[in-house]
Amino acid sequence: MKLKICGMKYPDNIIEVGAVLPDYMGFIFWEKSARFFDGVIPPIPESIKKTGVFVDETIDTIVAKVQKHKLQAVQLHGKETVAFCTELKSKLQNRIELIKVFSILDDFNFDVLKPYESVCDYFLFDTKGKLPGGNGTTFDWKVLQNYPSSKPFFLSGGIGLNEMEAVNEIIKTNLPIYAIDVNSKFEIEPGLKNSNDLRRIRELSLQ
């Protein structure tokens, strides 16, 4: 099971968390976020895919951030259309992984996913809340029993150490869960992660 740690902000903490060797590390380029990243990403192990998180941003801005920070993945957390995703992929010459986020609470119309399947590498399911992400709450994972696609997805939304038992149960199903995405449940403050707790979840996700 892959692990994505999102919402990184502080250089020293980025290096510290990099030593945990997550598969993905997320940097939020949405100015309204308490975890907004506006610095220089320090050197981290090459095995970690640097992921830029954007919310209804322009294609030119996303491309510029990808080039500046040498991102390997882009996560779209807004209302981006299929046409937008297609143009972005083209501009980036298909060199990055594209993750499209869909927010869920108690139910979800999975029909909306079909047009995105051919252009996105992964979906990410997060909890619908006041903010596009980082709300620290889980959604009803039973909704995913109706997932009709074979497209791999990231499971996100309020996942902490206390949720790992439930995570392991859903992983045992036939759902194509590619990774778990963690953020606020591992924070000392917004953007500052507890590396000891992250080491523990890294161990659990490898089991």
Coordinates of C-alpha atoms in Angstrom, one line a residue:
M1 CA 0.0 0.0 0.0
K2 CA 1.4 3.4 -1.1
L3 CA 1.5 6.3 1.4
K4 CA 1.0 9.9 0.6
I5 CA 1.8 12.6 3.2
C6 CA 0.1 15.8 2.2
G7 CA 0.3 19.4 3.4
M8 CA 4.0 19.8 4.0
K9 CA 5.2 23.4 4.7
Y10 CA 8.4 23.8 6.7
P11 CA 11.8 22.9 5.2
D12 CA 13.3 21.2 8.2
N13 CA 10.1 19.2 8.7
I14 CA 10.0 18.3 5.0
I15 CA 13.5 16.8 5.4
E16 CA 12.6 15.0 8.6
V17 CA 9.4 13.5 7.0
G18 CA 11.3 12.6 3.9
A19 CA 13.4 10.2 6.0
V20 CA 10.1 8.3 6.6
L21 CA 10.1 7.5 2.9
P22 CA 6.5 8.1 1.9
D23 CA 5.7 7.3 -1.7
Y24 CA 4.2 10.8 -2.3
M25 CA 4.7 14.1 -0.5
G26 CA 2.1 16.8 -1.1
F27 CA 2.6 20.5 -1.3
I28 CA -0.5 22.7 -1.4
F29 CA -0.4 25.7 -3.8
W30 CA -3.8 27.1 -2.8
E31 CA -3.3 30.4 -1.0
K32 CA -6.3 30.1 1.2
S33 CA -5.0 26.9 2.9
A34 CA -3.3 27.1 6.3
R35 CA -0.8 24.7 4.7
F36 CA -0.1 26.9 1.7
F37 CA 3.4 26.3 0.4
D38 CA 5.4 29.2 -1.0
G39 CA 9.0 28.3 -0.5
V40 CA 11.7 26.1 -2.0
I41 CA 11.4 22.3 -1.6
P42 CA 14.5 21.1 0.1
P43 CA 16.3 17.9 -1.2
I44 CA 14.3 14.8 -0.4
P45 CA 14.9 11.2 -1.5
E46 CA 14.3 10.7 -5.2
S47 CA 11.9 7.8 -4.5
I48 CA 9.4 10.3 -3.1
K49 CA 7.1 11.8 -5.8
K50 CA 6.6 15.5 -5.2
T51 CA 3.0 16.3 -5.6
G52 CA 1.5 19.7 -6.2
V53 CA -2.0 20.3 -4.9
F54 CA -4.1 22.8 -6.8
V55 CA -7.7 24.2 -6.4
D56 CA -9.2 25.7 -9.6
E57 CA -5.9 27.1 -10.7
T58 CA -4.9 28.1 -14.2
I59 CA -3.1 25.7 -16.4
D60 CA -0.2 28.1 -16.9
T61 CA 0.3 28.4 -13.2
I62 CA 0.2 24.7 -12.6
V63 CA 2.7 24.1 -15.4
A64 CA 5.0 26.8 -14.0
K65 CA 4.9 25.2 -10.5
V66 CA 5.6 21.7 -12.0
Q67 CA 8.7 23.1 -13.7
K68 CA 9.9 25.2 -10.8
H69 CA 9.6 22.4 -8.2
K70 CA 10.2 19.5 -10.5
L71 CA 6.9 17.9 -9.5
Q72 CA 6.2 14.3 -10.5
A73 CA 2.4 14.5 -9.7
V74 CA -0.4 17.0 -9.8
Q75 CA -3.5 16.7 -7.6
L76 CA -6.5 18.7 -8.7
H77 CA -8.8 19.5 -5.8
G78 CA -11.3 21.8 -7.4
K79 CA -14.0 21.7 -10.1
E80 CA -11.6 21.0 -12.9
T81 CA -13.3 19.6 -16.1
V82 CA -12.3 16.7 -18.3
A83 CA -11.2 19.3 -20.9
F84 CA -9.1 21.1 -18.4
C85 CA -7.4 17.8 -17.4
T86 CA -6.8 16.9 -21.0
E87 CA -5.2 20.2 -21.8
L88 CA -3.0 20.1 -18.7
K89 CA -1.8 16.6 -19.5
S90 CA -1.0 17.8 -23.0
K91 CA 0.9 20.9 -21.8
L92 CA 2.9 18.7 -19.5
Q93 CA 3.5 16.2 -22.3
N94 CA 2.1 13.4 -20.1
R95 CA 5.2 13.5 -17.9
I96 CA 3.3 13.8 -14.6
E97 CA 0.8 11.7 -12.8
L98 CA -2.6 13.3 -12.7
I99 CA -4.7 12.8 -9.6
K100 CA -8.3 14.1 -9.6
V101 CA -10.1 14.5 -6.3
F102 CA -13.8 13.9 -5.7
S103 CA -15.3 14.7 -2.3
I104 CA -17.8 12.4 -0.6
L105 CA -20.0 12.6 2.5
D106 CA -22.9 10.2 2.8
D107 CA -23.4 9.3 -0.9
F108 CA -21.8 9.9 -4.3
N109 CA -22.8 9.7 -8.0
F110 CA -20.1 7.6 -9.4
D111 CA -21.3 8.3 -13.0
V112 CA -19.3 11.6 -12.9
L113 CA -16.1 9.6 -12.9
K114 CA -16.4 7.9 -16.3
P115 CA -15.3 10.8 -18.5
Y116 CA -12.2 11.3 -16.3
E117 CA -11.0 7.7 -16.5
S118 CA -9.1 8.2 -19.8
V119 CA -7.2 11.3 -18.8
C120 CA -6.5 10.9 -15.0
D121 CA -4.0 8.4 -13.6
Y122 CA -5.7 8.1 -10.3
F123 CA -8.8 9.3 -8.4
L124 CA -8.7 10.5 -4.8
F125 CA -11.7 10.3 -2.6
D126 CA -11.8 12.8 0.3
T127 CA -14.3 14.0 2.8
K128 CA -16.6 16.8 1.7
G129 CA -16.3 19.7 4.1
K130 CA -15.9 23.4 4.5
L131 CA -12.5 23.3 2.9
P132 CA -11.3 21.4 -0.2
G133 CA -9.2 19.2 2.0
G134 CA -7.5 18.8 5.4
N135 CA -10.8 18.8 7.3
G136 CA -9.7 15.9 9.5
T137 CA -12.9 13.9 9.2
T138 CA -13.7 10.6 7.4
F139 CA -16.6 9.9 5.1
D140 CA -18.7 6.8 5.1
W141 CA -16.4 4.3 3.3
K142 CA -19.3 2.0 2.7
V143 CA -20.2 4.3 -0.2
L144 CA -17.1 2.9 -2.0
Q145 CA -18.7 -0.5 -2.2
N146 CA -20.5 0.9 -5.2
Y147 CA -17.3 2.0 -7.0
P148 CA -17.8 0.8 -10.6
S149 CA -14.3 1.5 -12.0
S150 CA -11.0 -0.3 -12.1
K151 CA -9.1 3.0 -11.9
P152 CA -6.8 2.9 -8.9
F153 CA -7.6 5.5 -6.2
F154 CA -6.1 7.2 -3.1
L155 CA -8.2 6.9 0.1
S156 CA -8.1 10.2 2.0
G157 CA -10.0 12.1 4.6
G158 CA -9.3 12.1 8.3
I159 CA -7.0 9.0 8.3
G160 CA -4.9 8.7 11.5
L161 CA -3.5 5.9 13.5
N162 CA -6.9 5.2 15.1
E163 CA -8.4 4.6 11.6
M164 CA -5.8 2.1 10.5
E165 CA -7.8 -0.9 11.6
A166 CA -10.7 0.3 9.4
V167 CA -8.3 1.1 6.6
N168 CA -6.9 -2.4 6.7
E169 CA -10.4 -3.9 6.5
I170 CA -11.3 -1.9 3.4
I171 CA -8.0 -2.8 1.8
K172 CA -9.0 -6.4 2.1
T173 CA -11.9 -5.8 -0.3
N174 CA -11.6 -6.0 -4.1
L175 CA -11.5 -2.2 -4.3
P176 CA -8.5 -0.9 -6.3
I177 CA -7.1 1.2 -3.5
Y178 CA -3.6 2.4 -4.6
A179 CA -2.6 4.5 -1.6
I180 CA -3.7 6.2 1.6
D181 CA -3.4 9.9 1.9
V182 CA -2.7 11.4 5.4
N183 CA -2.6 15.0 6.6
S184 CA -4.2 16.7 9.5
K185 CA -4.3 13.7 11.9
F186 CA -0.5 13.7 12.0
E187 CA 0.0 17.4 12.7
I188 CA 1.4 19.4 15.6
E189 CA 0.1 22.5 13.8
P190 CA -1.1 23.0 10.2
G191 CA 1.7 22.0 7.9
L192 CA 4.0 20.7 10.7
K193 CA 3.9 16.9 10.9
N194 CA 4.7 14.5 13.7
S195 CA 7.4 12.3 12.1
N196 CA 7.2 9.7 14.9
D197 CA 3.5 9.0 14.2
L198 CA 4.3 9.0 10.5
R199 CA 6.9 6.3 11.0
R200 CA 4.3 4.2 12.7
I201 CA 1.8 4.6 9.9
R202 CA 4.5 3.9 7.3
E203 CA 5.1 0.6 9.1
L204 CA 1.4 -0.2 9.2
S205 CA 0.9 0.6 5.6
L206 CA 3.7 -1.7 4.6
Q207 CA 2.2 -4.7 6.3

